[in-house]
CSV table of N, CA and C in Angstrom, one decimal:
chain,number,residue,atom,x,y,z
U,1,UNK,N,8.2,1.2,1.8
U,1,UNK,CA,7.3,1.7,0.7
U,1,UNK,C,7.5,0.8,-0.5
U,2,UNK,N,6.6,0.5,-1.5
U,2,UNK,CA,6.6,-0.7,-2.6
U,2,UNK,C,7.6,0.3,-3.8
U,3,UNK,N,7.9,-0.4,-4.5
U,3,UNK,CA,9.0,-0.1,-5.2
U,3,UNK,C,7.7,0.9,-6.3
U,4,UNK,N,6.8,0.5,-7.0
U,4,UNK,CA,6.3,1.2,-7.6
U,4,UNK,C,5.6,2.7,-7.1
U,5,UNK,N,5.3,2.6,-5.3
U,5,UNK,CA,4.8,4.3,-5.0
U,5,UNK,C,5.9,4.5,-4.7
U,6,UNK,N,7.2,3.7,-4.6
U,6,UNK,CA,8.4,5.3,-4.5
U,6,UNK,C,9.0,5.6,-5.7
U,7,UNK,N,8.8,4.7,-6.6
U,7,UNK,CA,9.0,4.9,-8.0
U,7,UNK,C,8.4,7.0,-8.3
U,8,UNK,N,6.7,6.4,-8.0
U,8,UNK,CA,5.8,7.0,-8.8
U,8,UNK,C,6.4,8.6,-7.7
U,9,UNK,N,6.3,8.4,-6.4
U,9,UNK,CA,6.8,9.7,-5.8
U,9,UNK,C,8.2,10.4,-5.8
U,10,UNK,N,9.1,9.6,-6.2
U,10,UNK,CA,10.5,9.9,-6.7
U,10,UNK,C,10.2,11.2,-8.0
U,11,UNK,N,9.7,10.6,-9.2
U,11,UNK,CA,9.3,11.1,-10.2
U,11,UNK,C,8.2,12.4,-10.0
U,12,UNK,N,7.4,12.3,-8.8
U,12,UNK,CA,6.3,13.3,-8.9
U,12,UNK,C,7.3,14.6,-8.3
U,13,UNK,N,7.9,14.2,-7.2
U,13,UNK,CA,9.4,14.5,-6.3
U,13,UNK,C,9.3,16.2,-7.6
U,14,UNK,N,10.5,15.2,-8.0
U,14,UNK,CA,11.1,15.7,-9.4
U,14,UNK,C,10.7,16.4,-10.2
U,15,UNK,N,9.6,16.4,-10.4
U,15,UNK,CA,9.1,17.1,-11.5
U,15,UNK,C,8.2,18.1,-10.8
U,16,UNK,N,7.6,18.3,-9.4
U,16,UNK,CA,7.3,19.5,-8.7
U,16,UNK,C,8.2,20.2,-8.5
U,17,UNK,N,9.2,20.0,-8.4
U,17,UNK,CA,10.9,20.7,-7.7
U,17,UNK,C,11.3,20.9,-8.9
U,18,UNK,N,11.3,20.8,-9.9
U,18,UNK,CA,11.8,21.0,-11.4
U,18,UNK,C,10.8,22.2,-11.9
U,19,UNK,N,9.8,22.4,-11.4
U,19,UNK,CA,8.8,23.6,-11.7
U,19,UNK,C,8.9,24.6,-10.5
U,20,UNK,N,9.3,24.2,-9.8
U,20,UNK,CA,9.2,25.2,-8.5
U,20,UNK,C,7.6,25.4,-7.6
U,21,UNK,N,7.5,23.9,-8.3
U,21,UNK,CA,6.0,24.5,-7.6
U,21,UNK,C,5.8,23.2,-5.9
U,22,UNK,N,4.9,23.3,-5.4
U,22,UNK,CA,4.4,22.8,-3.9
U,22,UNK,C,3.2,22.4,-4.1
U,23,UNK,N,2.6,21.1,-3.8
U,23,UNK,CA,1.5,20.4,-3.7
U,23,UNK,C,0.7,20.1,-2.4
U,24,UNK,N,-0.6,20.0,-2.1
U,24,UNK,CA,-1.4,19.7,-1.2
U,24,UNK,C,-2.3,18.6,-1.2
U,25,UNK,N,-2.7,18.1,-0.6
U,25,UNK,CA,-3.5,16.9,-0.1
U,25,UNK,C,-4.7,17.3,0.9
U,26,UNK,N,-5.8,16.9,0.1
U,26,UNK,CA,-7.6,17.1,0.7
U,26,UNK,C,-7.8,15.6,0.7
U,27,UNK,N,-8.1,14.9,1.8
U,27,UNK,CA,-8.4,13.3,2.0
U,27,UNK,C,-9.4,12.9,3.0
U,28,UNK,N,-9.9,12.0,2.8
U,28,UNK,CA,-11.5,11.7,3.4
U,28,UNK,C,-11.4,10.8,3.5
U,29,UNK,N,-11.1,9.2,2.3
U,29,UNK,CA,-11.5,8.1,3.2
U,29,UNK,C,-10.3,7.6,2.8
U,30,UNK,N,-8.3,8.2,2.8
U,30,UNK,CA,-7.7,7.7,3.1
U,30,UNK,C,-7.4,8.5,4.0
U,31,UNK,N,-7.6,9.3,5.3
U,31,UNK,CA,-7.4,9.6,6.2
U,31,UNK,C,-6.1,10.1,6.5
U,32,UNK,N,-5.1,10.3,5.4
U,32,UNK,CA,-3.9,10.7,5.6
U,32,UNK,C,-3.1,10.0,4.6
U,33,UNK,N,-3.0,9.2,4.5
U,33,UNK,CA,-2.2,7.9,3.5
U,33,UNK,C,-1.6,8.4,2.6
U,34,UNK,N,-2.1,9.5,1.8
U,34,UNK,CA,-1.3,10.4,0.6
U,34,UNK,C,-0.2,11.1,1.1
U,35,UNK,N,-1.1,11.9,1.8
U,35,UNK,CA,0.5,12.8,2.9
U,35,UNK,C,1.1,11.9,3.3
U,36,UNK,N,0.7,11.4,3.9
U,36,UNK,CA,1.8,10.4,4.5
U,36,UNK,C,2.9,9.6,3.8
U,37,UNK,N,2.3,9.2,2.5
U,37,UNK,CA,3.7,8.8,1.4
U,37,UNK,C,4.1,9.3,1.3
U,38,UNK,N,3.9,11.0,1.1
U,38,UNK,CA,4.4,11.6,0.4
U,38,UNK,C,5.6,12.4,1.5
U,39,UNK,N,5.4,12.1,3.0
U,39,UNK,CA,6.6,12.5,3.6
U,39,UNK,C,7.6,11.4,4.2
U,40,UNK,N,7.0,10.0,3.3
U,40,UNK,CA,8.5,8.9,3.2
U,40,UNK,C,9.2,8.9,2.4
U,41,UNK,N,9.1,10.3,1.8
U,41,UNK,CA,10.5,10.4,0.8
U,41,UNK,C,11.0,11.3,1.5
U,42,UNK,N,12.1,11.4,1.7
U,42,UNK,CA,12.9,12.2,2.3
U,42,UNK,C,13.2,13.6,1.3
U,43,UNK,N,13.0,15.0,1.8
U,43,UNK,CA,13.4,15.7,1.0
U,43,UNK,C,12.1,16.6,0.6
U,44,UNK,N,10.6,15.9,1.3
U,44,UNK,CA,10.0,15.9,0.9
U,44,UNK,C,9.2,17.5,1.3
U,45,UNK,N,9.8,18.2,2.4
U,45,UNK,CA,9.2,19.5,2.6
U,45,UNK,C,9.6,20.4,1.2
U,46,UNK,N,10.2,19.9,0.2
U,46,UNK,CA,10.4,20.8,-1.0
U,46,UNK,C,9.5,20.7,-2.0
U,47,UNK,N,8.2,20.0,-1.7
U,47,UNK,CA,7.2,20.1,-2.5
U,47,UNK,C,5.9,19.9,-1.9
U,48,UNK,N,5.9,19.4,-0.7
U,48,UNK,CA,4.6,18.6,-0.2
U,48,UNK,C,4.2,20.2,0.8
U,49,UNK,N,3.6,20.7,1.2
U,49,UNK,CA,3.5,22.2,1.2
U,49,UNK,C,2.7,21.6,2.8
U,50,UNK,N,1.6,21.1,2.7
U,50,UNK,CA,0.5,20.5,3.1
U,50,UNK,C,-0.7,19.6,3.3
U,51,UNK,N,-1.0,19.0,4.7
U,51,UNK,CA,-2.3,17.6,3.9
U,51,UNK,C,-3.4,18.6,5.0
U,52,UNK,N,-4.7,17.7,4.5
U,52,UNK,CA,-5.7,18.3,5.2
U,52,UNK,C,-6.5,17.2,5.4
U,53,UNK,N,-7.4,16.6,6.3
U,53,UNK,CA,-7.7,15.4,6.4
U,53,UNK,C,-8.7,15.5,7.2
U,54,UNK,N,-9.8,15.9,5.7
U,54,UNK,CA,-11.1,16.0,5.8
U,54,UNK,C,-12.4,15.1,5.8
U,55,UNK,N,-12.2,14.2,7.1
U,55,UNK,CA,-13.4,13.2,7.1
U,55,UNK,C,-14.4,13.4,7.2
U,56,UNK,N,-14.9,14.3,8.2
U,56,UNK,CA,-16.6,14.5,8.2
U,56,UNK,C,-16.7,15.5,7.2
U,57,UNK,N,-17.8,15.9,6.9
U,57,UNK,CA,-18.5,17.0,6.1
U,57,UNK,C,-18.2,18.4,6.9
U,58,UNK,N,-18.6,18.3,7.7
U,58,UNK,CA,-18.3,19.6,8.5
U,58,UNK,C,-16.9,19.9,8.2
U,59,UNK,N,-15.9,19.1,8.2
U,59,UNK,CA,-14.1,19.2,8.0
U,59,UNK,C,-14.5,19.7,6.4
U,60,UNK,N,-15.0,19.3,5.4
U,60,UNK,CA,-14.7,19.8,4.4
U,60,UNK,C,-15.5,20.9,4.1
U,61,UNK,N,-16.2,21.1,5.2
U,61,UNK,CA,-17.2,22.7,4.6
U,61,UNK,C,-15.9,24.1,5.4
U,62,UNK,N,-15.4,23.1,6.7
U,62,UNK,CA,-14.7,24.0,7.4
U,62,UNK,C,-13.2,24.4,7.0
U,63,UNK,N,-13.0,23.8,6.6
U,63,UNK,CA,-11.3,23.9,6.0
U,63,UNK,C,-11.0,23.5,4.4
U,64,UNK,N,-11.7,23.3,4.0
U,64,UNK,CA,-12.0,23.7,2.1
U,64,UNK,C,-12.7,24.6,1.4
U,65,UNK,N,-13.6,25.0,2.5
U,65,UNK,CA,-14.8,25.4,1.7
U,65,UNK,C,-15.8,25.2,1.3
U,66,UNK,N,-16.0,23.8,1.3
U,66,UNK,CA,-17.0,22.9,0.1
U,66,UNK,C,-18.5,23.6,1.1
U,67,UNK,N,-19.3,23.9,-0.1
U,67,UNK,CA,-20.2,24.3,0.3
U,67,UNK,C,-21.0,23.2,0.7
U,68,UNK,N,-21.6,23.4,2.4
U,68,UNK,CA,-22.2,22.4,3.0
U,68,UNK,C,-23.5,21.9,1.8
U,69,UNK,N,-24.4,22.9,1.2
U,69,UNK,CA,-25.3,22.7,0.2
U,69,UNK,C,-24.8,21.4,-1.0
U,70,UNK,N,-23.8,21.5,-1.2
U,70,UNK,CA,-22.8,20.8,-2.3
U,70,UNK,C,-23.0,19.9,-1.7
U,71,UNK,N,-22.7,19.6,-0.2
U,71,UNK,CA,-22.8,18.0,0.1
U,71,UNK,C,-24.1,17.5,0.2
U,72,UNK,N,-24.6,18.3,0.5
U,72,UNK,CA,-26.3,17.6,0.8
U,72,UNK,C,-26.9,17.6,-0.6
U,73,UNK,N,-26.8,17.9,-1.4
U,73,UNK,CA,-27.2,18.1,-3.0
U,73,UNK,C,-26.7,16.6,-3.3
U,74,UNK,N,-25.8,16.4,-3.7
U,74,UNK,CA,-24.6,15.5,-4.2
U,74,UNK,C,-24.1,14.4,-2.9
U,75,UNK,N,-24.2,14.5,-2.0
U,75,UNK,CA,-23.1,13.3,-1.0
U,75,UNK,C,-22.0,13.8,-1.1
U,76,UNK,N,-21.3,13.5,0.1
U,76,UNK,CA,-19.6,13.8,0.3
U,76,UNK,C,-19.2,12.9,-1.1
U,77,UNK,N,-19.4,11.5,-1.6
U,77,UNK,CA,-19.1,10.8,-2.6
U,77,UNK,C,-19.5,11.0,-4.4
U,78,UNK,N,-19.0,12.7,-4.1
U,78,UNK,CA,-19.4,12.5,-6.0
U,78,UNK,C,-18.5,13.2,-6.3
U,79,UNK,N,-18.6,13.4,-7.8
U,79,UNK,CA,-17.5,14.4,-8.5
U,79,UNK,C,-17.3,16.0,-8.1
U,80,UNK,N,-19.0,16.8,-7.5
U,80,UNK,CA,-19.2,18.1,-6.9
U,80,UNK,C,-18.1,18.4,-6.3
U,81,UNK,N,-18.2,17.2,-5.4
U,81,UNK,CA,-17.6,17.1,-3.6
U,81,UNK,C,-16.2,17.2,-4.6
U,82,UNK,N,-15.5,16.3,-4.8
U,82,UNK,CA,-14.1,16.3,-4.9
U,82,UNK,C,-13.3,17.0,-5.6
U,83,UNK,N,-14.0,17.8,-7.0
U,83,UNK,CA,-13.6,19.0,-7.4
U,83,UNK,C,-13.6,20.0,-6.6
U,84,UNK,N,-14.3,19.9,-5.5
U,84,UNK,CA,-14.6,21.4,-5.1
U,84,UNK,C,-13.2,21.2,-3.6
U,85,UNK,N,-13.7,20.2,-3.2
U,85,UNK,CA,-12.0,19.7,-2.3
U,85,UNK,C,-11.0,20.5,-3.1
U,86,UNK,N,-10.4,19.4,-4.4
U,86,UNK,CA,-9.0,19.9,-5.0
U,86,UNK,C,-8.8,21.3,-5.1
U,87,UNK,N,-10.2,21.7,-5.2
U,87,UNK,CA,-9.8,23.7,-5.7
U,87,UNK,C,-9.6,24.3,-4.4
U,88,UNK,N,-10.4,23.4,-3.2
U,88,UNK,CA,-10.6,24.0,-2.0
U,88,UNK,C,-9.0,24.0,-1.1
U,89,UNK,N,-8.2,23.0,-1.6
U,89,UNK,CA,-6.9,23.1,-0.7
U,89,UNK,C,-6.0,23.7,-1.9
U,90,UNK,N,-6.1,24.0,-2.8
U,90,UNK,CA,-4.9,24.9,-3.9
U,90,UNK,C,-5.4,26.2,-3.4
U,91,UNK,N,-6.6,26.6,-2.7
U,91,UNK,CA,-7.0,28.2,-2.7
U,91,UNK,C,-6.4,28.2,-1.2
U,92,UNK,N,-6.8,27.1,-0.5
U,92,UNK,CA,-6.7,27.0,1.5
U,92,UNK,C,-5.1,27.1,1.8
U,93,UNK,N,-4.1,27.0,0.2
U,93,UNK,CA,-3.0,27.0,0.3
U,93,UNK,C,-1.9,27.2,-0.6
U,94,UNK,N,-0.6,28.0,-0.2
U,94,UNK,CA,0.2,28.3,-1.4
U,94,UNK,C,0.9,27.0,-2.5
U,95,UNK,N,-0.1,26.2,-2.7
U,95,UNK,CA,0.3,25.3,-3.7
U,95,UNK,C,0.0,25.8,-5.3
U,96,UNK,N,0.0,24.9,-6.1
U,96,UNK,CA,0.4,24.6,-7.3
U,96,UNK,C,-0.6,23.5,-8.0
U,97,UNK,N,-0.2,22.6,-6.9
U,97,UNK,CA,-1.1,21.3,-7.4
U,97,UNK,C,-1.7,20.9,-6.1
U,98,UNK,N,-3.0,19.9,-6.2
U,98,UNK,CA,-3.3,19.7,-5.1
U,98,UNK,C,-4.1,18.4,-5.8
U,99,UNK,N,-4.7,17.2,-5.0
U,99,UNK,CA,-5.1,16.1,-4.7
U,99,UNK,C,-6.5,16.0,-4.0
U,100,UNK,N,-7.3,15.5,-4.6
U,100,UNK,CA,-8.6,15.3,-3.5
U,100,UNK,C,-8.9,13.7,-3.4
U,101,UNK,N,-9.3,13.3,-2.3
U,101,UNK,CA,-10.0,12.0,-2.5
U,101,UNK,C,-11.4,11.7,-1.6
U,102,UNK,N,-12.6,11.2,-2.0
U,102,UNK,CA,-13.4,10.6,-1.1
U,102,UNK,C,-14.2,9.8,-2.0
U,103,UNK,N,-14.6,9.1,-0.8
U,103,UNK,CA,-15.1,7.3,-1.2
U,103,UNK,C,-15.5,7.1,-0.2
U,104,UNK,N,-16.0,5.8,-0.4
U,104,UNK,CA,-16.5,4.2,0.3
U,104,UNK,C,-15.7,3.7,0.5
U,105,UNK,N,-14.8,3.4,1.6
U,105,UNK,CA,-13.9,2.4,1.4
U,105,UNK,C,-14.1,1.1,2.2
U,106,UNK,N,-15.1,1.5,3.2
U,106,UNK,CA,-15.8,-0.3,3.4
U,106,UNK,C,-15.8,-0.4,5.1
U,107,UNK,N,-15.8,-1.0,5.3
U,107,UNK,CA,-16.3,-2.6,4.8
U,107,UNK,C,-18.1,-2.2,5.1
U,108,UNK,N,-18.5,-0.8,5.6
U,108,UNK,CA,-19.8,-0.7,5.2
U,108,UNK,C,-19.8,0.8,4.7
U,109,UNK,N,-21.1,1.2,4.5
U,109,UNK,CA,-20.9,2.4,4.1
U,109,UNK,C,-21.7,2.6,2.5
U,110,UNK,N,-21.8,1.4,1.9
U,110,UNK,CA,-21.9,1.6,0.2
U,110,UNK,C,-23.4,1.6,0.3
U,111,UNK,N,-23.8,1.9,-1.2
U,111,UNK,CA,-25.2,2.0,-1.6
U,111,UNK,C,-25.0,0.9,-3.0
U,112,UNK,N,-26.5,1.4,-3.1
U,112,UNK,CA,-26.8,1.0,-4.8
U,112,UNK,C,-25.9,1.8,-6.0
U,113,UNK,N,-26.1,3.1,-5.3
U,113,UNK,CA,-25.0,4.2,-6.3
U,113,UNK,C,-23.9,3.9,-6.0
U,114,UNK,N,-23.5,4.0,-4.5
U,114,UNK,CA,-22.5,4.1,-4.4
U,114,UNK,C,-21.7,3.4,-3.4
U,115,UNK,N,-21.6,1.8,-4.2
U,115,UNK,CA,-20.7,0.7,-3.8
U,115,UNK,C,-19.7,1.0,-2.7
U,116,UNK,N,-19.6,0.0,-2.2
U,116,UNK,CA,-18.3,-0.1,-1.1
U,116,UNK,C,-17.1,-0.2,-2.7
U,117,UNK,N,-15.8,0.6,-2.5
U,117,UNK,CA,-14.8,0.4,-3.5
U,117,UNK,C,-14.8,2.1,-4.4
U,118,UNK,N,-15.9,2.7,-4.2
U,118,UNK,CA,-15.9,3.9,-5.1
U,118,UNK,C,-15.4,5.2,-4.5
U,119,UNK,N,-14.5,5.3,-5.3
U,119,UNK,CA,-13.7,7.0,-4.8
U,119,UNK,C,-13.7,8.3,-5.9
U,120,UNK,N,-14.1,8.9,-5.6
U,120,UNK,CA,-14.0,10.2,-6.4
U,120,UNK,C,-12.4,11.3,-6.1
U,121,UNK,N,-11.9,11.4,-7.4
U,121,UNK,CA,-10.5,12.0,-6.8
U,121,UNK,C,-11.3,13.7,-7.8
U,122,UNK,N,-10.1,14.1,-7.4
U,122,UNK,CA,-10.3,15.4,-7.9
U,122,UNK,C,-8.8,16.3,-7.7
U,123,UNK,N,-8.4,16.7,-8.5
U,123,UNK,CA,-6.8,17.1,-9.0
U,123,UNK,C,-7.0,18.7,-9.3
U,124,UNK,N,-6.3,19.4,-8.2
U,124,UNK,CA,-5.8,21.1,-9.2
U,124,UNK,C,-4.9,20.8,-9.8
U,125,UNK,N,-4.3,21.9,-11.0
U,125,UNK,CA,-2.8,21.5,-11.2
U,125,UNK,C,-2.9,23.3,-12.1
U,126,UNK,N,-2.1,24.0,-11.3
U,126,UNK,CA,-2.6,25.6,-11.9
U,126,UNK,C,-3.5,26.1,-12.4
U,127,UNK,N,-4.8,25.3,-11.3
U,127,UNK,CA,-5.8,25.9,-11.5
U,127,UNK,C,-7.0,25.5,-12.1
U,128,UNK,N,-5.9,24.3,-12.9
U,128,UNK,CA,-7.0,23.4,-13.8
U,128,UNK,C,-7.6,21.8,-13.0
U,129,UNK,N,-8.8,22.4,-13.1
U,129,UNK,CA,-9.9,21.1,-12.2
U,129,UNK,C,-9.6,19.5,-13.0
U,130,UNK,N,-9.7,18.5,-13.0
U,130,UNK,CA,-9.9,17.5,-12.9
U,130,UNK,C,-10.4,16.8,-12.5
U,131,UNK,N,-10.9,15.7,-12.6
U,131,UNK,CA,-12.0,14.9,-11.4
U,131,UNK,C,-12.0,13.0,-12.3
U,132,UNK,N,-12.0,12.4,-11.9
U,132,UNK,CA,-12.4,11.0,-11.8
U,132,UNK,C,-13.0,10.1,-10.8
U,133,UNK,N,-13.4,9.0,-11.1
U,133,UNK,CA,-14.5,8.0,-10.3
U,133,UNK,C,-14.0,6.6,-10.6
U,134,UNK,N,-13.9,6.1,-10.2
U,134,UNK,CA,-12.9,4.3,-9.7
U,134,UNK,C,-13.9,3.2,-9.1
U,135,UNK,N,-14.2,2.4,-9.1
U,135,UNK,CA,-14.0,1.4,-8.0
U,135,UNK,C,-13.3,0.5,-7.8
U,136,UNK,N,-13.0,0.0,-6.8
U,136,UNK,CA,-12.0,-0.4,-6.3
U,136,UNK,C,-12.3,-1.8,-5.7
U,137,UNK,N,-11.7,-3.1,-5.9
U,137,UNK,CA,-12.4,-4.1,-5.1
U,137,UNK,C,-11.2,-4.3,-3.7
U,138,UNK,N,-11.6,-5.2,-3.1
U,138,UNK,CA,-10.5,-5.8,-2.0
U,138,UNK,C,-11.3,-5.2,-0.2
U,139,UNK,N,-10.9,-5.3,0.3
U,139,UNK,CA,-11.3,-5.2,2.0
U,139,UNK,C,-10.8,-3.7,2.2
U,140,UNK,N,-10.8,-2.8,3.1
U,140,UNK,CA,-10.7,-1.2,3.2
U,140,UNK,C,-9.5,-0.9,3.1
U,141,UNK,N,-8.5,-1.8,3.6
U,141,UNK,CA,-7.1,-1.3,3.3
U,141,UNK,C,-6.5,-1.7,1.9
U,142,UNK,N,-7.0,-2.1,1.3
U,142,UNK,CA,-7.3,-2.5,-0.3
U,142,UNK,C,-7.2,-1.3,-1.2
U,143,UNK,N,-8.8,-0.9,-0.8
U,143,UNK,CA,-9.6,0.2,-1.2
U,143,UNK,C,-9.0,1.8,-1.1
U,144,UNK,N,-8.1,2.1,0.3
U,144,UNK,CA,-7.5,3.2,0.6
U,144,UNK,C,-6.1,3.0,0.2
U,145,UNK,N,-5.5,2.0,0.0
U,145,UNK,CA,-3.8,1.7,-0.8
U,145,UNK,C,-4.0,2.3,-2.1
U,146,UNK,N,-5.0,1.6,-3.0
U,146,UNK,CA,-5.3,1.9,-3.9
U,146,UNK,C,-5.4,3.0,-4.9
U,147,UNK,N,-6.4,4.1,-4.0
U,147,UNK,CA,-6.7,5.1,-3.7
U,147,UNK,C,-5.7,6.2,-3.5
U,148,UNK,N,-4.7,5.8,-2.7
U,148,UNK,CA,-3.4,6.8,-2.5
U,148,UNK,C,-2.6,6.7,-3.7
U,149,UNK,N,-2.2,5.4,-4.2
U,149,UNK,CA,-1.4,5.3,-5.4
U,149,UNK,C,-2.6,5.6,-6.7
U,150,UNK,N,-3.5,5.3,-7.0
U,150,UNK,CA,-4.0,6.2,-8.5
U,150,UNK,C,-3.9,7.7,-8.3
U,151,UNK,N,-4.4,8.3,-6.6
U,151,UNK,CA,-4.1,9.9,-6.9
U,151,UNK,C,-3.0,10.2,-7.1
U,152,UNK,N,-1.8,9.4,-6.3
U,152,UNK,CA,-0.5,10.1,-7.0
U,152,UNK,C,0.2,10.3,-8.2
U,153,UNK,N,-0.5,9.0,-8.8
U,153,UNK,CA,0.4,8.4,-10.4
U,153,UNK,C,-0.7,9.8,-11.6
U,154,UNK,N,-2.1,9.9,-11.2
U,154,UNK,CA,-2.3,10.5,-11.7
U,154,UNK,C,-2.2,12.2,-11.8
U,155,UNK,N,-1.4,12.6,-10.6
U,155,UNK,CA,-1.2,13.5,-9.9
U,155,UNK,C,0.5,14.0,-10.8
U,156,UNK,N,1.0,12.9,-11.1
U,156,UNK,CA,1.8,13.2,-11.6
U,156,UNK,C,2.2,12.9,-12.8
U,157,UNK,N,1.0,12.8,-13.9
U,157,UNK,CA,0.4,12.7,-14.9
U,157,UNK,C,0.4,13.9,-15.6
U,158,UNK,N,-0.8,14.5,-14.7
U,158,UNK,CA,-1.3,16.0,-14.6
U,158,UNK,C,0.1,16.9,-14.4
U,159,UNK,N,1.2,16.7,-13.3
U,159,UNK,CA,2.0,17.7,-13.4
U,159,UNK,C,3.1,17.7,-14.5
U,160,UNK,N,3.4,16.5,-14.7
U,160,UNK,CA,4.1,16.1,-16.0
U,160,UNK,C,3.7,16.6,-17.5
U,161,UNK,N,2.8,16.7,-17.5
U,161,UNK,CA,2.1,17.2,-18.5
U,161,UNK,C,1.9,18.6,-18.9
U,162,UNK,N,1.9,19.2,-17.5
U,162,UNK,CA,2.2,20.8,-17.7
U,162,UNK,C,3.6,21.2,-17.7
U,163,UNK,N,3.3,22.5,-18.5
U,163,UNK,CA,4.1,23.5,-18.8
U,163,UNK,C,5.2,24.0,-17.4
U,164,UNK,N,7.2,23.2,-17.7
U,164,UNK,CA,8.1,23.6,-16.2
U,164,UNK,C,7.9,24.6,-16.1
């Protein structure tokens, strides 16, 4: 793992386990990548609770909640969708904080709106919604590295920031 995402998960580590609280993972077009950092740190069943790895729409209407209307209104690629993920795996589970991600990550897939490189994250953190929009350049595995390290660093932004 690069010295700066075990940096960034050392520190998220820490400061979940220093609150007592457990985090989740909603992912779409890194397919796992978050969770999956997040259980090469060792130690890591003391925060990481759960991932959920919601690629199709049907996955996020069935195991988040996201109302199927939400996606057809909006696209799986907007701010709706990924707020409604982050809230949908803090409610789907005894977390604290939780992570969303979906995007374009390529090498087809994009529009005029919505470029190859664009991800929408979306952050619970007790409850409190968050949401951002990125693009991202580079080829898919670019685009999904990327993607795992801004939701973490910002993931533990958000928990850092709250009240141990």
């Amino acid at each position: 793992m690069p010295a700066p995402l075990h940096d960034t998960l050392s520190a998220l580590a820490q400061a979940l386990v220093a609150r007592g609280w457990m985090m989740a993972t909603a992912e779409s077009c890194t397919g796992g990548l978050i969770a999956a950092a997040c259980t090469d740190l060792p130690g890591s069943s003391r925060w990481l609770e759960r991932g959920f790895v919601t690629y199709s729409n049907a996955a996020k209407t069935e195991l988040l909640g996201v109302p199927a209307d939400l996606i057809a209104q909006h696209g799986a690629v907007s701010e709706p969708v990924a707020r409604a993920m982050a809230a949908g795996a803090a409610r789907h589970a005894p977390v604290q904080a939780s992570v969303a991600v979906t995007g374009v990550a390529g090498p087809d897939g994009g529009s005029a709106d919505k470029p190859v490189g664009t991800v929408w994250f979306g952050w619970s953190v007790q409850g409190e919604l968050h949401t951002a929009c990125l693009r991202f350049a580079g080829d898919r595995a670019a685009v999904r590295q990327q993607t795992r390290d801004h939701a973490l660093q910002q993931l533990l932004a958000l928990v850092a920031a709250s009240a141990p």
